Each structure stands twice: as structure tokens, then as C-alpha cells.
Amino acid sequence: MELASVGALFMFRGNHPTRVDEKGRLKVPAEFKRVIDEKYGQQFYITSLDGKVAQVYPFEEWERIEQKLAGLSNFNPTKKKFLDRTNYYGQQVEMDGQGRLLLPQLLRESGQIKGEVAVLGNLTYLVVRNLELFKREIEEEKFTPEDEKTLDELGI
Amino acid sequence: MELASVGALFMFRGNHPTRVDEKGRLKVPAEFKRVIDEKYGQQFYITSLDGKVAQVYPFEEWERIEQKLAGLSNFNPTKKKFLDRTNYYGQQVEMDGQGRLLLPQLLRESGQIKGEVAVLGNLTYLVVRNLELFKREIEEEKFTPEDEKTLDELGI
DNA sequence: AAGATGTGGGAGAAAGTGGTTGAAAGTGGC
DNA sequence: GCCACTTTCAACCACTTTCTCCCACATCTT
């Protein structure tokens, strides 16, 4: 199969369950890897805002975020919080010859990102999270009447 | 692995947890050391503004800060406060043959910078802080609706 | 069946750690 | 004020541990 790139607003989409091995290495699902090979280099920035979910940015995409942040004052509290968190969890990593990424240890622990995980496409980056925790979260969050109204208004 | 320096707005980024030994020596994480070896000398200026967090400047970068300060009058209160603090905590140190930096004792005590620490990339310098204290700070600082709005506006 | 994808593991190199020795700085006595 | 002794510090050496790279096998897909 091939990922459509027709006017691609979304670079990555969908869920690819996979597993992180004992050494903390994540195999990038082949479909995502094809997009990466075509569009990006081998460098990635892996970080998180909440410690529960790993965000995997092609390095070029992360740099765009840094550039946006550079426009804010260093005393801007949002910038401080954002950088505190992304710096705390973040690490720059390179893909190995087998298409695997070594996840930062801090993140593996804080988000239980080991064993069975979900790799999700999300716009310009990938999200990696513990599959079991993800499943539980979905079961807990119910659609409210307001949610249904919002969807209706969008015509979904 | 190699750190990209693509149009580097940020010279250093991400977190490398490490530990400061009994003698107060900090091992500079290999990834940061590679950038330093390529771009700077063995001299560093280690100081702090708040006593909680050590700021480790390649000496060349610290000199640039001094030059900027030179543009201000000696009676400028901001300059006085800045120099009072950085002089109080500051020390010039040299990296040893094993790539370690001896942290000034005053800072080790005032910022609990010993045992498990985080070494963080931050623009042109490194930040060293107690890992446990850092973790606690992050857990306390919550994103507010305003923060989310700011990030939304930036498209992050 | 054959290629592509995913998985595990081992060897060698790199990174990290601790300790010891020699020099330098600090202190006290003459 | 100078000399000698003591103590601290820094540089170097050697060992241990971790990690990265690569090879080889298993499994899935077309």
C-alpha cells in the first residue's frame, strides 16, 4: 500500500500497533518510513509534553517549532513551560540501519512506552503510546451531547 | 550519532540525565561534547542567576555576553544585579582529559547539583540541574487555557 | 517462493567511573 | 618574613559498564 500524498495536509495518519523491544528500540512502521525516506533525513527529535505520550518529530519539523518559539520573549511563561517539558523529555536520535529509533529512557519509564505500543500519525509528527493505556483511555472517554453537536455542525 | 547543526538557532537541545560524582565532577554527555569539540575550546564559564540551576557556557559564548554588557553604563542597575549574581556563583573551569567539569562548590550546594542531574541544551549554553527538583517543578507547572491558546496561535 | 518487513542478540567500541599520585595552595611556627 | 609541613585539589591512568552497530534469523505479504 502507499500513503496518499494528494495535497497532503496530513503527513502521517492512522494507527500501527507495534512493539518496543527490550532495548527500548521502536521499529518505525514501514508506511511511515516510506514518507520519512522520501521527505526527511535520518534525524529525529523525540519528546513529550505530558510524559505519557512520546512525540516523534522528523528533525526538520522540530526546527520549525523552534523557529516559531524563537519569536516569543524568553520570559513568556508559555514558552518557558513548553521548553521545560520538551527539554526534560527530549532527545535527538538517529534511525539505525534497521529503521529503528531508540526511545529516551526517561520517556519509556514515565509513559510506560514499552512492550505493545501504538504508533499514530498526527500531522507532521508521530505519537507513540502504550497500547493498553491508550485502550483504557478510549473506553473511559464518552461522547457528550456537546461533542455530538460540534460534530453535527462540522457535518461529520 | 551526529548532532545536526542545520542553521542552528539552538546549539544544544534535549536532556541527558547523568550524575555528578562525589568530587563534584560533571561528565559532559557525549552528544554535547561532540558539538563542543567541533566548535569551542576546553574553557568554560559556569555560573547561575538564581543559584538553583547551573549555566555552563563555552567560554567564547560567555565573552559575547560580556561584550553585550559592556554596552551598558556601569551604573545601570540591571547590569549591576546581573554581574553581582553571575560573579557570586561564577567560576572559569577547564574540561579534564575525561571530558568532566568541576562544578563550583557554591552552586553544588545552593542548587543541590549533585547525584542525579539533568544536563539540558539551551541555545548557546548548557543547563545543569538536580533531576528530582526539575521533575517536581514540571509536575507543578500546569498548562492553563491561556497557554493552550498561545500555542494554538503559533500552530504548535 | 521470494522479497520485504520485523526481531533478537552479540561483539566491539565508546562512554562513564573511581581511584591514586603529584603538585600547588594554604597554614602555622620559628 | 621565610621555611616547612599539611591538606586540598586537579590531572592522569586504568577499569567497568553501556550502547551502538551490524549480522542473522523469523515472519509476513504479494
Short mmCIF file of C-alpha atoms (C1' of nucleotides) in Angstrom, two decimals:
data_model
loop_
_atom_site.label_atom_id
_atom_site.label_comp_id
_atom_site.label_asym_id
_atom_site.label_seq_id
_atom_site.Cartn_x
_atom_site.Cartn_y
_atom_site.Cartn_z
CA MET A 1 0.00 0.00 0.00
CA GLU A 2 1.08 3.57 -0.49
CA LEU A 3 0.25 6.62 1.56
CA ALA A 4 -1.62 9.17 -0.48
CA SER A 5 0.17 12.48 -0.67
CA VAL A 6 -2.57 14.22 -2.60
CA GLY A 7 -2.41 17.80 -1.36
CA ALA A 8 -1.23 16.24 1.83
CA LEU A 9 -2.32 18.36 4.75
CA PHE A 10 -1.68 15.36 6.95
CA MET A 11 1.69 13.78 6.52
CA PHE A 12 1.04 10.86 8.81
CA ARG A 13 -2.25 9.25 9.73
CA GLY A 14 -3.67 6.09 11.25
CA ASN A 15 -2.53 3.63 13.86
CA HIS A 16 0.15 0.98 13.57
CA PRO A 17 0.37 -1.24 16.60
CA THR A 18 3.90 -2.48 17.11
CA ARG A 19 6.23 -3.25 19.95
CA VAL A 20 9.24 -1.67 21.58
CA ASP A 21 11.94 -4.27 22.22
CA GLU A 22 13.86 -4.92 25.43
CA LYS A 23 16.48 -2.37 24.47
CA GLY A 24 13.90 0.37 24.05
CA ARG A 25 14.02 0.42 20.27
CA LEU A 26 10.96 1.34 18.26
CA LYS A 27 10.58 -0.04 14.75
CA VAL A 28 9.14 2.70 12.57
CA PRO A 29 6.21 1.11 10.69
CA ALA A 30 7.04 0.71 7.02
CA GLU A 31 4.29 3.02 5.82
CA PHE A 32 5.54 5.89 7.91
CA LYS A 33 9.09 5.06 6.99
CA ARG A 34 8.31 5.47 3.30
CA VAL A 35 7.06 9.00 3.88
CA ILE A 36 10.11 9.78 6.01
CA ASP A 37 12.59 8.41 3.48
CA GLU A 38 11.03 10.48 0.77
CA LYS A 39 10.71 13.70 2.67
CA TYR A 40 13.11 13.81 5.60
CA GLY A 41 16.54 12.77 6.86
CA GLN A 42 17.53 10.21 9.48
CA GLN A 43 17.47 12.64 12.40
CA PHE A 44 14.58 12.85 14.84
CA TYR A 45 13.68 14.75 17.94
CA ILE A 46 11.71 12.66 20.40
CA THR A 47 9.99 14.45 23.24
CA SER A 48 6.75 14.82 25.17
CA LEU A 49 4.59 17.43 26.81
CA ASP A 50 3.00 15.19 29.41
CA GLY A 51 5.39 12.27 29.78
CA LYS A 52 2.63 9.86 28.83
CA VAL A 53 2.91 10.02 25.09
CA ALA A 54 6.10 10.24 23.02
CA GLN A 55 6.09 12.73 20.16
CA VAL A 56 8.48 11.79 17.36
CA TYR A 57 9.37 14.70 15.09
CA PRO A 58 11.41 14.49 11.93
CA PHE A 59 14.18 16.88 12.87
CA GLU A 60 13.24 19.36 10.17
CA GLU A 61 9.75 19.65 11.63
CA TRP A 62 11.06 20.19 15.11
CA GLU A 63 13.26 23.01 13.87
CA ARG A 64 10.18 24.74 12.54
CA ILE A 65 8.72 24.67 16.01
CA GLU A 66 11.90 26.11 17.44
CA GLN A 67 11.72 28.91 14.93
CA LYS A 68 8.18 29.70 15.96
CA LEU A 69 9.24 29.73 19.61
CA ALA A 70 12.15 32.00 18.83
CA GLY A 71 9.61 34.70 18.06
CA LEU A 72 8.49 34.73 21.70
CA SER A 73 10.21 36.51 24.57
CA ASN A 74 12.32 34.33 26.83
CA PHE A 75 10.19 35.50 29.71
CA ASN A 76 6.95 34.34 28.11
CA PRO A 77 5.54 31.84 30.61
CA THR A 78 4.05 29.59 27.95
CA LYS A 79 7.39 29.33 26.21
CA LYS A 80 9.09 28.53 29.49
CA LYS A 81 6.64 25.75 30.34
CA PHE A 82 6.77 24.33 26.84
CA LEU A 83 10.56 24.29 26.72
CA ASP A 84 10.89 22.97 30.28
CA ARG A 85 8.81 19.98 29.37
CA THR A 86 10.14 19.30 25.92
CA ASN A 87 13.70 19.73 27.18
CA TYR A 88 13.08 17.44 30.11
CA TYR A 89 11.81 14.57 28.00
CA GLY A 90 13.55 15.38 24.73
CA GLN A 91 16.44 13.78 22.94
CA GLN A 92 17.75 13.95 19.43
CA VAL A 93 18.14 10.46 17.95
CA GLU A 94 19.15 8.90 14.67
CA MET A 95 17.44 5.98 12.95
CA ASP A 96 19.56 2.82 12.78
CA GLY A 97 20.12 0.67 9.70
CA GLN A 98 17.04 -1.42 10.51
CA GLY A 99 14.75 1.60 10.69
CA ARG A 100 14.58 1.66 14.49
CA LEU A 101 14.62 4.59 16.91
CA LEU A 102 15.98 4.39 20.42
CA LEU A 103 13.41 6.00 22.72
CA PRO A 104 14.78 8.15 25.57
CA GLN A 105 14.80 6.16 28.79
CA LEU A 106 13.03 8.83 30.82
CA LEU A 107 10.10 8.69 28.44
CA ARG A 108 9.97 4.92 28.34
CA GLU A 109 9.58 4.91 32.09
CA SER A 110 7.24 7.83 32.61
CA GLY A 111 4.87 6.78 29.83
CA GLN A 112 5.20 3.02 30.10
CA ILE A 113 6.30 3.11 26.48
CA LYS A 114 7.50 -0.46 26.19
CA GLY A 115 6.09 -3.76 25.02
CA GLU A 116 2.95 -3.27 22.98
CA VAL A 117 2.58 0.29 21.73
CA ALA A 118 0.56 2.26 19.22
CA VAL A 119 2.30 4.42 16.63
CA LEU A 120 -0.10 7.09 15.46
CA GLY A 121 0.21 9.57 12.66
CA ASN A 122 -0.52 13.13 13.76
CA LEU A 123 0.03 15.85 11.18
CA THR A 124 3.77 16.37 10.96
CA TYR A 125 4.88 14.01 13.70
CA LEU A 126 4.30 10.57 15.12
CA VAL A 127 2.83 9.75 18.50
CA VAL A 128 3.89 6.66 20.41
CA ARG A 129 1.97 5.42 23.41
CA ASN A 130 1.38 2.36 25.48
CA LEU A 131 -1.34 0.37 23.75
CA GLU A 132 -3.08 -0.85 26.90
CA LEU A 133 -3.20 2.61 28.49
CA PHE A 134 -4.49 4.05 25.22
CA LYS A 135 -7.25 1.47 25.03
CA ARG A 136 -8.31 2.19 28.60
CA GLU A 137 -8.40 5.94 27.94
CA ILE A 138 -10.65 5.48 24.95
CA GLU A 139 -13.04 3.31 26.92
CA GLU A 140 -13.30 5.95 29.61
CA GLU A 141 -13.94 8.99 27.46
CA LYS A 142 -17.60 9.13 26.42
CA PHE A 143 -19.13 11.39 23.79
CA THR A 144 -21.29 14.06 25.37
CA PRO A 145 -24.25 15.82 23.73
CA GLU A 146 -21.97 18.84 23.22
CA ASP A 147 -19.48 16.68 21.37
CA GLU A 148 -22.23 15.41 19.11
CA LYS A 149 -23.37 18.95 18.46
CA THR A 150 -19.86 20.05 17.47
CA LEU A 151 -19.57 17.15 15.07
CA ASP A 152 -23.01 17.89 13.61
CA GLU A 153 -22.02 21.47 12.95
CA LEU A 154 -18.98 20.31 11.06
CA GLY A 155 -21.11 17.92 9.07
CA ILE A 156 -19.24 14.84 10.23
CA MET B 1 25.38 9.57 16.10
CA GLU B 2 25.90 13.12 14.98
CA LEU B 3 24.09 16.26 16.04
CA ALA B 4 22.81 18.25 13.12
CA SER B 5 23.84 21.87 13.08
CA VAL B 6 21.44 22.87 10.35
CA GLY B 7 21.11 26.65 10.53
CA ALA B 8 21.47 26.12 14.22
CA LEU B 9 19.40 28.60 16.09
CA PHE B 10 19.68 26.25 19.01
CA MET B 11 23.14 24.84 19.50
CA PHE B 12 22.17 22.36 22.16
CA ARG B 13 18.84 20.69 22.80
CA GLY B 14 17.29 17.88 24.79
CA ASN B 15 18.05 16.24 28.09
CA HIS B 16 20.85 13.89 29.04
CA PRO B 17 20.40 12.61 32.56
CA THR B 18 23.75 11.92 34.19
CA ARG B 19 25.31 12.13 37.61
CA VAL B 20 27.78 14.34 39.39
CA ASP B 21 30.35 12.26 41.31
CA GLU B 22 31.47 12.64 44.91
CA LYS B 23 34.14 15.12 43.89
CA GLY B 24 31.60 17.37 42.18
CA ARG B 25 32.67 16.49 38.67
CA LEU B 26 30.15 16.57 35.85
CA LYS B 27 30.65 14.31 32.84
CA VAL B 28 29.65 16.26 29.76
CA PRO B 29 27.30 13.95 27.80
CA ALA B 30 28.94 12.65 24.64
CA GLU B 31 26.45 14.27 22.29
CA PHE B 32 27.04 17.72 23.69
CA LYS B 33 30.76 17.11 23.84
CA ARG B 34 30.85 16.42 20.13
CA VAL B 35 29.40 19.86 19.40
CA ILE B 36 31.80 21.47 21.84
CA ASP B 37 34.87 19.73 20.41
CA GLU B 38 33.92 20.87 16.96
CA LYS B 39 33.07 24.44 17.79
CA TYR B 40 34.69 25.53 21.03
CA GLY B 41 37.75 25.18 23.24
CA GLN B 42 38.23 23.48 26.62
CA GLN B 43 37.41 26.56 28.68
CA PHE B 44 34.03 27.13 30.28
CA TYR B 45 32.36 29.67 32.47
CA ILE B 46 29.96 28.12 34.93
CA THR B 47 27.58 30.41 36.75
CA SER B 48 23.97 30.98 37.75
CA LEU B 49 21.39 33.71 38.10
CA ASP B 50 19.26 32.06 40.74
CA GLY B 51 21.56 29.55 42.42
CA LYS B 52 19.18 26.73 41.53
CA VAL B 53 20.38 25.97 38.06
CA ALA B 54 23.95 25.94 36.78
CA GLN B 55 24.56 27.59 33.44
CA VAL B 56 27.57 26.20 31.60
CA TYR B 57 28.88 28.49 28.88
CA PRO B 58 31.61 27.67 26.42
CA PHE B 59 33.96 30.50 27.26
CA GLU B 60 33.59 32.05 23.82
CA GLU B 61 29.85 32.37 24.36
CA TRP B 62 30.29 33.94 27.76
CA GLU B 63 32.63 36.52 26.25
CA ARG B 64 29.86 37.51 23.86
CA ILE B 65 27.62 38.18 26.83
CA GLU B 66 30.31 40.29 28.45
CA GLN B 67 30.60 42.30 25.27
CA LYS B 68 26.89 42.95 25.24
CA LEU B 69 27.05 44.08 28.85
CA ALA B 70 29.89 46.44 28.01
CA GLY B 71 27.38 48.46 26.06
CA LEU B 72 25.57 49.38 29.27
CA SER B 73 26.60 52.03 31.78
CA ASN B 74 28.29 50.75 34.93
CA PHE B 75 25.52 52.45 36.87
CA ASN B 76 22.78 50.55 35.09
CA PRO B 77 21.01 48.67 37.90
CA THR B 78 20.21 45.67 35.70
CA LYS B 79 23.84 45.27 34.80
CA LYS B 80 24.87 45.57 38.44
CA LYS B 81 22.41 42.92 39.58
CA PHE B 82 23.33 40.61 36.73
CA LEU B 83 27.04 40.88 37.41
CA ASP B 84 26.59 40.60 41.17
CA ARG B 85 24.88 37.27 40.76
CA THR B 86 26.97 35.81 37.99
CA ASN B 87 30.13 36.84 39.78
CA TYR B 88 28.91 35.39 43.04
CA TYR B 89 28.30 31.95 41.58
CA GLY B 90 30.68 32.03 38.65
CA GLN B 91 33.93 30.27 38.02
CA GLN B 92 36.02 29.62 34.97
CA VAL B 93 36.83 25.94 34.64
CA GLU B 94 38.63 23.70 32.19
CA MET B 95 37.46 20.30 31.00
CA ASP B 96 39.69 17.44 32.11
CA GLY B 97 41.02 14.65 29.90
CA GLN B 98 37.92 12.55 30.58
CA GLY B 99 35.52 15.29 29.48
CA ARG B 100 34.49 16.30 33.00
CA LEU B 101 33.86 19.73 34.51
CA LEU B 102 34.34 20.53 38.16
CA LEU B 103 31.25 22.41 39.30
CA PRO B 104 31.80 25.34 41.69
CA GLN B 105 31.08 24.20 45.23
CA LEU B 106 28.77 27.13 46.00
CA LEU B 107 26.49 26.07 43.18
CA ARG B 108 26.56 22.43 44.08
CA GLU B 109 25.23 23.34 47.50
CA SER B 110 22.78 26.10 46.66
CA GLY B 111 21.20 24.19 43.78
CA GLN B 112 21.53 20.64 45.11
CA ILE B 113 23.51 19.93 41.96
CA LYS B 114 24.86 16.54 42.92
CA GLY B 115 23.90 12.92 42.41
CA GLU B 116 21.36 12.55 39.65
CA VAL B 117 21.21 15.64 37.44
CA ALA B 118 19.81 16.70 34.10
CA VAL B 119 22.08 18.30 31.51
CA LEU B 120 19.92 20.33 29.16
CA GLY B 121 20.70 22.03 25.93
CA ASN B 122 19.62 25.66 25.86
CA LEU B 123 20.57 27.79 22.91
CA THR B 124 24.27 28.50 23.28
CA TYR B 125 24.84 27.04 26.72
CA LEU B 126 24.07 24.04 28.88
CA VAL B 127 21.90 23.99 31.95
CA VAL B 128 22.60 21.60 34.80
CA ARG B 129 20.03 20.99 37.49
CA ASN B 130 19.03 18.47 40.08
CA LEU B 131 16.90 15.88 38.30
CA GLU B 132 14.44 15.31 41.12
CA LEU B 133 13.86 19.04 41.70
CA PHE B 134 13.39 19.57 37.97
CA LYS B 135 10.84 16.78 37.74
CA ARG B 136 8.92 18.23 40.65
CA GLU B 137 8.88 21.69 39.08
CA ILE B 138 7.47 20.34 35.83
CA GLU B 139 4.75 18.46 37.62
CA GLU B 140 3.72 21.64 39.38
CA GLU B 141 3.60 23.95 36.41
CA LYS B 142 0.34 23.15 34.63
CA PHE B 143 -0.67 24.37 31.21
CA THR B 144 -3.50 26.90 31.51
CA PRO B 145 -6.16 27.62 28.88
CA GLU B 146 -4.18 30.76 28.02
CA ASP B 147 -1.07 28.68 27.39
CA GLU B 148 -3.03 26.43 25.08
CA LYS B 149 -4.33 29.44 23.24
CA THR B 150 -0.82 30.81 22.75
CA LEU B 151 0.42 27.50 21.38
CA ASP B 152 -2.62 27.23 19.12
CA GLU B 153 -1.90 30.64 17.67
CA LEU B 154 1.62 29.57 16.87
CA GLY B 155 0.31 26.42 15.23
CA ILE B 156 2.14 24.07 17.56
"C1'" DA C 1 8.62 -18.83 -3.32
"C1'" DA C 2 10.90 -14.65 -2.92
"C1'" DG C 3 11.20 -10.22 -1.34
"C1'" DA C 4 10.20 -7.12 2.23
"C1'" DT C 5 9.44 -6.27 6.95
"C1'" DG C 6 10.11 -7.13 11.75
"C1'" DT C 7 13.04 -9.17 15.75
"C1'" DG C 8 16.74 -10.69 18.57
"C1'" DG C 9 21.26 -10.86 20.04
"C1'" DG C 10 26.40 -10.48 20.27
"C1'" DA C 11 30.99 -8.20 19.66
"C1'" DG C 12 33.49 -4.28 19.69
"C1'" DA C 13 33.87 0.42 20.54
"C1'" DA C 14 32.68 4.30 23.14
"C1'" DA C 15 31.25 6.36 27.28
"C1'" DG C 16 31.31 6.66 32.07
"C1'" DT C 17 33.51 5.91 36.83
"C1'" DG C 18 36.62 5.70 40.56
"C1'" DG C 19 40.97 5.98 42.50
"C1'" DT C 20 45.85 7.37 43.09
"C1'" DT C 21 49.70 10.31 42.61
"C1'" DG C 22 51.93 14.55 42.32
"C1'" DA C 23 51.67 19.43 42.51
"C1'" DA C 24 50.06 23.59 44.39
"C1'" DA C 25 47.99 26.26 47.72
"C1'" DG C 26 47.17 27.23 52.45
"C1'" DT C 27 48.68 27.39 57.38
"C1'" DG C 28 51.46 27.73 61.30
"C1'" DG C 29 55.73 28.08 63.69
"C1'" DC C 30 60.30 29.73 64.23
"C1'" DG D 1 59.36 37.14 56.72
"C1'" DC D 2 60.72 32.77 55.49
"C1'" DC D 3 60.61 27.97 55.67
"C1'" DA D 4 58.49 23.59 56.43
"C1'" DC D 5 54.59 20.91 57.00
"C1'" DT D 6 49.83 19.75 56.00
"C1'" DT D 7 45.87 19.50 53.27
"C1'" DT D 8 43.33 20.07 49.32
"C1'" DC D 9 42.81 19.87 44.53
"C1'" DA D 10 43.44 18.61 39.87
"C1'" DA D 11 45.32 15.62 36.22
"C1'" DC D 12 46.06 11.24 34.72
"C1'" DC D 13 45.51 6.27 34.48
"C1'" DA D 14 43.02 2.09 34.28
"C1'" DC D 15 38.89 -0.40 34.78
"C1'" DT D 16 33.83 -1.26 34.20
"C1'" DT D 17 29.64 -0.66 32.03
"C1'" DT D 18 26.70 0.71 28.48
"C1'" DC D 19 25.37 1.29 23.99
"C1'" DT D 20 25.65 1.18 19.10
"C1'" DC D 21 26.24 -1.09 15.05
"C1'" DC D 22 25.70 -4.98 12.38
"C1'" DC D 23 24.65 -9.70 11.33
"C1'" DA D 24 21.48 -13.34 11.01
"C1'" DC D 25 17.08 -15.30 11.58
"C1'" DA D 26 11.95 -15.31 11.71
"C1'" DT D 27 7.65 -13.90 9.84
"C1'" DC D 28 4.52 -11.77 6.92
"C1'" DT D 29 2.99 -10.34 2.18
"C1'" DT D 30 2.46 -10.33 -2.55
#
